[in-house]
Amino acid sequence: MAVTSDPASGSLRRDDGLLRRIVAHRADYAYVLPALVVMMVVIAYPIWFTIDMSFYKTPASLQLRDRTFVGWKNYETILTAPAFWSVTLNTVIWTLASTFFAFLLGLGAALSLHREFAGRAVLRAILLIPYVISAVAASYLWKWLYHSDFGVIGALSVQWGFTDKPINFLDNIHTALPSLIVVNIWREFSFAMIMLMAGLQTVPEQLLRAAQVDGANAWQRFWHVTAPHLKGVSMVTVLLLMVANFNSFIVPYLMTGGGPAGASDIWITHIYQIAFGRQNWGLASAYSVILFIVMMCLGYFYVQALTRGDKGRPE
Amino acid sequence: MSGRVDGWRWAGRVFLVLILLFTAVPMVWMLLTSIKSQFAAMQYPPQWWPKEPTLQNYTKLLDPTNPVGNDFLRYMWNSFYVSLATTVLGVAVAVPAAYAFSRFRFPGRTFLFFAVLLRNMFPAVVFLMPLFILMRWLGLVGTHGSLILTYLTFGLPLSIWLLKGFYDNIPIQLEQAARIDGATRFQAFLLIVMPLSVPGILATSIFSFIGAWNEYVYAATFLNRQDQLTLPVGIQRFFAEFATDWPGLMAATFLMSVPVVVLFLVLQRYFVRALTEGAVKS
Amino acid sequence: MAKVALENVVKTYGPVTAVGDVSFTVQDGEFVALVGPSGCGKTTTLNLIAGLIPMSGGNIRIGDKLVNDLDPKDRDIAMVFQNYALYPNKTVAKNLAFPLQMRRLSKDEILRKVTETARVLDITHLLERKPRELSGGQQQRVALGRALVRDPRAFLMDEPLSNLDAKLRVQMRTELKRFHQDLKATIIYVTHDQLEAVTMADKMAVMNGGTLQQYDSPKNVFDHPVNTFVASFVGSPAMSLVPLRRVVDGDTVALAGNGWQMPLSPANARKALGAKSDKLILGARHSTIALHDTPHAGTVPGRVYTVEPTGDVTFVQVHVDGAIVIASLAPDVPVRSDTNVWLGFDQTRMHLFDGETQMALTQT
C-alpha cells in the first residue's frame, strides 16, 4: 500500500501500543491457543526442567527433593572427560557423512528421475519405502544383513573374493560407525531425492532451452541454470538431514548400542547411556543443554532457509 | 552433441539401476529370510533361494490362538489405536493453529511460528527424562495417554507447518465472499475453507500416523506392562536370550511395515506434496 | 437499494496509511467508479465499505444506518471479486444458493430465486457444473449471479472485468451498464481502467496515494481535472503536460519555453496570475491541438518524434521543450518523423496548472 503524502494525514490515527494491538487481536489467539497450551506443557516445561537439572547432582531414584546444587560442575565434568572429544568426533563424522552421501545419492536419483519414462512413478515409490518404514524395522533388517556368521553381506564379500572370512561389521571398531552410516544413507537418501525432484520442477524450461541455444552443454546447463535454482531447496534439505542425523538415536542404539568400545557412540546415545545406564541425571541434563545450544545454531539457519520470502497476508 | 546427451542419459540409467539394487536388495532379503525356517536361515554359506519355502512364520504371528501371535496382534492393535488417536487429535489442534498462522497477523505471530518450527529440532532422548517425570506427575505413566500426548506435540510443529502451506493456497477472497454472502467468520471457515483443505488434512494425517506408528523411544520408556506395548517395542521380544529367531523377526518386521507402506502407496501424492510443501517455492 | 456515505474514512497499517481521510456519498441507484493506479487504496476502500477489514477512523453509512462495527454479513451488501471467488467445491447452483442459505430462506424460495437468476443471466445450462469447468466469462456471470440472487442494498465490484479478454470485457461492460439501468442498483465499482469508469459510471472517484483526488461526473472530471494527476490519468491518450514559465510584460501574460512565447487569452491570463510562482504547466488534450508545417502567430515550435496511425485517426508525438505532446490528425494528412512542426493550442479548451502545487488554476 502506498504511503500518502497528503498534508491532511495529521488527522490520521496510528495503531500503537503492544497491549492495545494484543487486545485488538484477542480473537485470533483463540485459534492458536490449543496448540500453544499443549506445546507449553510438553516443550517449555522439559526445556526449563533440563536447564534447571543441569546444575544439580541427583540420586538415581529421580526423587527431586534429594538433589544437591553443584553449580557448573556437571559442565566441567563433561568438557574435561576424555570420552567427550571422541564422542563429539563420532557425532561430527556421523552427521556430516550421512548428510553428504544421502544428499549426493538423492541428487543423482532426482536428476535421473526428472525425465519422464515408463515406470518412473513405480521406481520413485520403491525408492521411498526405506524412508517410510520405521527405523526399528530398518535396524533389525540391517543387523541381519550385517550378521557376523550368517549375514548376507559378509557371505557375498567372501563369495566375490573381497575377504577370506565374513567380517564382523558391527563388532569391529573400524567398521562399526561406517556400517551404521550406510544404514542411515539407505533410510534417508530418498528424502533428499523427493525434495530435489520438487526443486527441479521449478527450473524454468525456457531457461534451459535458452542455454541450449546459447551453446551450453549438459554439464554447463546443469551448473549455470539448474544448480542455482536448486540452491534454496538444497539448503533446506541439507539442514533437515543434518538435524535428523544429529538427533538420530534408534539406529545406533538398536544396532550397536554405541559400541564396540564407544566406536559408534554419538551424543544422543551417550546422553542416553549417562541418563538411563549410569542414572546420572544431572550430568545428562548438562549434556542436553549443550546439545540444545548446538541445535539452536542449526535451528537458526533452518528458519532462515525456510522462511525466505514467507510473508503472511495482511489483515 | 547428441552423443554427449545420450552419455548423460546412460549414466542416469546405470545410476538408477544401482540405487534400485541398494534400496531393494535388503528388503528382498528380508522377505526371503522370512519364508525360511530357523534352521535354513542359519547356514553358511546362506541359501540364496529358500529350498523349502514356508509361511509358518507368518501363520504363527497372525494366529490369535498361538501365544506369540496373540501378543503380536495385540501390539499391532495398540499401535493402531495410539497412532489413530494421535492423528485425529493432532489434526483437531493443528487445523485452527495453522489457519491462524496463515490468515492473521497478530503480535507474537512470528515468534510463535518460530517456536513451533524450533520444536522440530530437539531430539526425543533429551526430552525423555523430563517428560517421564511430567507423565509420572500427571499419573499417565504406563498408559497409552502418555504416548498420545507426547506424539501429539511431536507431530504438531510439522502438522501446523504443512497445513499452513495448504491454507496459504486457498484464496482469502473465498472467505471474504462467504462473509459477504452472510456467513460469520467461523461459518466461512467451516463451510468454505474446511472442505477445500481436505488434501492438506490427508497429507498431515499420513505424517502423524506414520510418525506415531514408527516411534520407539517414548514407547520403550513410558510403557511398562507387556500387554500395552506397541509394535516397535514389542517385536524386541523376538530376541530370545541366546538365539534370535531371525526368520520370525524378519516376518514381524515385514508385517509391521505393511500398514505404513500401504498407506504411503495409496496416498503417495499427498505424502510427497506434504514432504516438499514450504521448502520449494514455485 | 440504498445510498452509501463515507465520512473521513481512514485505514492505516502501522505507520503506513492505505486510505487517508476519504469522504464521498453514493446516492441511491448511482453507479460510482473508484479509479486509480494500483496501490492507490481503491480496493482497500471497497473492503472497508464491505466490512472485510476494520477501519482506523471515520464513519460509513449504508442507507441511514451507521455500519462501522457491523460484520460483513450484517451490512446487506453483495460483492463481485476480481478472481470471482466462486466456491470451487460447490456447483454453480450451490454457489448461487449459498447467500440464500446463509439467510435461512426456505428451500422452495431458494430454488425459485436461483432458477430466476440463472435465467436472467443465461447460465441455466451451467447450473450443475463446478466452477473449474467454466470459461472465464461464464465464471464472471456466475459471480455476478451470486451477487444478484438476493436484493442487497448495494453492489460492490472489485475489478470484475479485468480477468476477461479484451473482446469479452467490452461486451460485459455493456451488459453491466444495462443491468444498472434496469435494476436502479447502487453500485460501487473499483477499476484501474479509466475507460471502464468513464463509459459506465454516473460519477467517478479518482484516488491516488490513498487520498481522494476528485469526485464528480466523468464529463466534469474529463473537462475540469483538479490537478495534474487526474488530468494525466483520465482520458486516452493521456492529456499532454508541458512545464513552462510565466512571463508578465505589462498587460500581457505569456507562457515561455526555450526561445518562444505564447501570449495567453485574457481568461487564461487571469488564471496564470493566480499561480504561486512563475512555474506553470500547460495541459492540452490531443483533439484541441492543431498542427502546422509553418509558423503562425501564437504557435509553438516542436519536432515530430513518432507518428502512430490507428486507422480513423493518426496520433503524432511531438517534442516541445523537452516534453512530449500528443496531437491527432486526420489519417490522410502526411507527417514524417524528425520534421519541424508548429502547434496551435485552443486557448478556450486548454488547462493551466500551478507548477508548485500541481493544482488546476481557475479564474478567481
CSV table of C-alpha atoms in Angstrom, one decimal, chain A residues 139-252:
chain,number,residue,atom,x,y,z
A,139,SER,CA,17.8,-51.5,12.2
A,140,TYR,CA,16.7,-55.2,12.6
A,141,LEU,CA,16.8,-55.7,8.9
A,142,TRP,CA,20.4,-54.4,8.6
A,143,LYS,CA,21.5,-56.1,11.7
A,144,TRP,CA,20.6,-59.3,10.0
A,145,LEU,CA,22.3,-58.3,6.8
A,146,TYR,CA,25.5,-57.5,8.8
A,147,HIS,CA,25.2,-60.6,10.9
A,148,SER,CA,28.7,-61.9,11.8
A,149,ASP,CA,28.1,-65.5,10.9
A,150,PHE,CA,25.0,-65.7,8.6
A,151,GLY,CA,24.9,-62.1,7.2
A,152,VAL,CA,24.4,-61.9,3.5
A,153,ILE,CA,26.9,-59.0,3.1
A,154,GLY,CA,29.7,-61.0,4.8
A,155,ALA,CA,28.8,-64.0,2.7
A,156,LEU,CA,28.8,-62.0,-0.5
A,157,SER,CA,32.1,-60.3,0.2
A,158,VAL,CA,33.7,-63.8,0.7
A,159,GLN,CA,32.0,-65.2,-2.4
A,160,TRP,CA,33.3,-62.3,-4.5
A,161,GLY,CA,36.7,-62.6,-3.0
A,162,PHE,CA,37.0,-59.3,-1.1
A,163,THR,CA,37.8,-61.1,2.2
A,164,ASP,CA,38.8,-64.5,3.4
A,165,LYS,CA,36.2,-64.9,6.1
A,166,PRO,CA,33.0,-62.9,7.0
A,167,ILE,CA,33.7,-59.5,8.5
A,168,ASN,CA,32.1,-58.8,11.9
A,169,PHE,CA,30.9,-55.4,10.7
A,170,LEU,CA,29.2,-54.3,13.9
A,171,ASP,CA,31.7,-55.6,16.4
A,172,ASN,CA,34.8,-54.0,14.9
A,173,ILE,CA,35.9,-50.6,16.0
A,174,HIS,CA,36.9,-49.7,12.4
A,175,THR,CA,33.8,-50.8,10.6
A,176,ALA,CA,31.0,-50.2,13.2
A,177,LEU,CA,30.5,-46.4,12.5
A,178,PRO,CA,30.7,-46.7,8.7
A,179,SER,CA,28.3,-49.6,8.7
A,180,LEU,CA,25.8,-47.6,10.6
A,181,ILE,CA,26.3,-44.6,8.3
A,182,VAL,CA,25.4,-46.9,5.3
A,183,VAL,CA,22.1,-47.8,7.1
A,184,ASN,CA,21.4,-44.1,7.6
A,185,ILE,CA,22.0,-43.3,4.0
A,186,TRP,CA,19.8,-46.2,2.9
A,187,ARG,CA,17.0,-44.7,5.0
A,188,GLU,CA,17.4,-41.0,4.1
A,189,PHE,CA,18.6,-40.6,0.5
A,190,SER,CA,15.1,-40.7,-0.9
A,191,PHE,CA,14.0,-37.8,1.3
A,192,ALA,CA,16.7,-35.7,-0.5
A,193,MET,CA,15.5,-37.2,-3.8
A,194,ILE,CA,11.9,-36.1,-3.3
A,195,MET,CA,12.9,-32.6,-2.2
A,196,LEU,CA,15.2,-32.1,-5.1
A,197,MET,CA,12.7,-33.5,-7.6
A,198,ALA,CA,10.3,-30.9,-6.4
A,199,GLY,CA,13.1,-28.3,-6.7
A,200,LEU,CA,13.8,-29.4,-10.3
A,201,GLN,CA,10.3,-28.7,-11.3
A,202,THR,CA,10.8,-25.0,-10.5
A,203,VAL,CA,13.6,-24.8,-13.1
A,204,PRO,CA,12.1,-22.9,-16.0
A,205,GLU,CA,12.2,-25.0,-19.2
A,206,GLN,CA,12.7,-21.8,-21.2
A,207,LEU,CA,15.9,-21.0,-19.4
A,208,LEU,CA,17.3,-24.5,-20.2
A,209,ARG,CA,16.3,-24.0,-23.9
A,210,ALA,CA,17.9,-20.6,-24.0
A,211,ALA,CA,21.1,-22.1,-22.5
A,212,GLN,CA,21.0,-24.8,-25.1
A,213,VAL,CA,20.6,-22.2,-27.9
A,214,ASP,CA,23.5,-20.3,-26.4
A,215,GLY,CA,25.6,-23.4,-26.9
A,216,ALA,CA,25.8,-24.7,-23.3
A,217,ASN,CA,26.4,-28.5,-23.0
A,218,ALA,CA,24.6,-30.7,-20.5
A,219,TRP,CA,27.0,-30.1,-17.7
A,220,GLN,CA,27.1,-26.3,-18.3
A,221,ARG,CA,23.3,-26.2,-18.3
A,222,PHE,CA,23.2,-28.1,-15.0
A,223,TRP,CA,25.8,-25.8,-13.4
A,224,HIS,CA,24.6,-22.5,-14.7
A,225,VAL,CA,20.8,-23.0,-14.9
A,226,THR,CA,19.7,-25.9,-12.8
A,227,ALA,CA,22.1,-25.7,-9.8
A,228,PRO,CA,21.2,-22.0,-8.9
A,229,HIS,CA,17.5,-22.9,-8.9
A,230,LEU,CA,18.2,-25.8,-6.5
A,231,LYS,CA,20.1,-23.7,-4.1
A,232,GLY,CA,17.2,-22.8,-1.8
A,233,VAL,CA,15.7,-26.3,-1.6
A,234,SER,CA,19.2,-27.8,-1.2
A,235,MET,CA,19.9,-25.7,1.8
A,236,VAL,CA,16.6,-26.7,3.5
A,237,THR,CA,17.2,-30.4,2.6
A,238,VAL,CA,20.8,-30.4,4.0
A,239,LEU,CA,19.7,-28.7,7.2
A,240,LEU,CA,16.8,-31.1,7.7
A,241,LEU,CA,19.1,-34.0,7.1
A,242,MET,CA,21.7,-32.7,9.5
A,243,VAL,CA,19.1,-32.1,12.2
A,244,ALA,CA,17.7,-35.6,11.7
A,245,ASN,CA,21.1,-37.2,11.7
A,246,PHE,CA,22.3,-35.3,14.7
A,247,ASN,CA,19.2,-36.4,16.5
A,248,SER,CA,19.0,-40.0,15.3
A,249,PHE,CA,19.0,-42.5,18.1
A,250,ILE,CA,17.3,-45.7,17.1
A,251,VAL,CA,19.8,-46.9,14.5
A,252,PRO,CA,22.9,-46.7,16.6
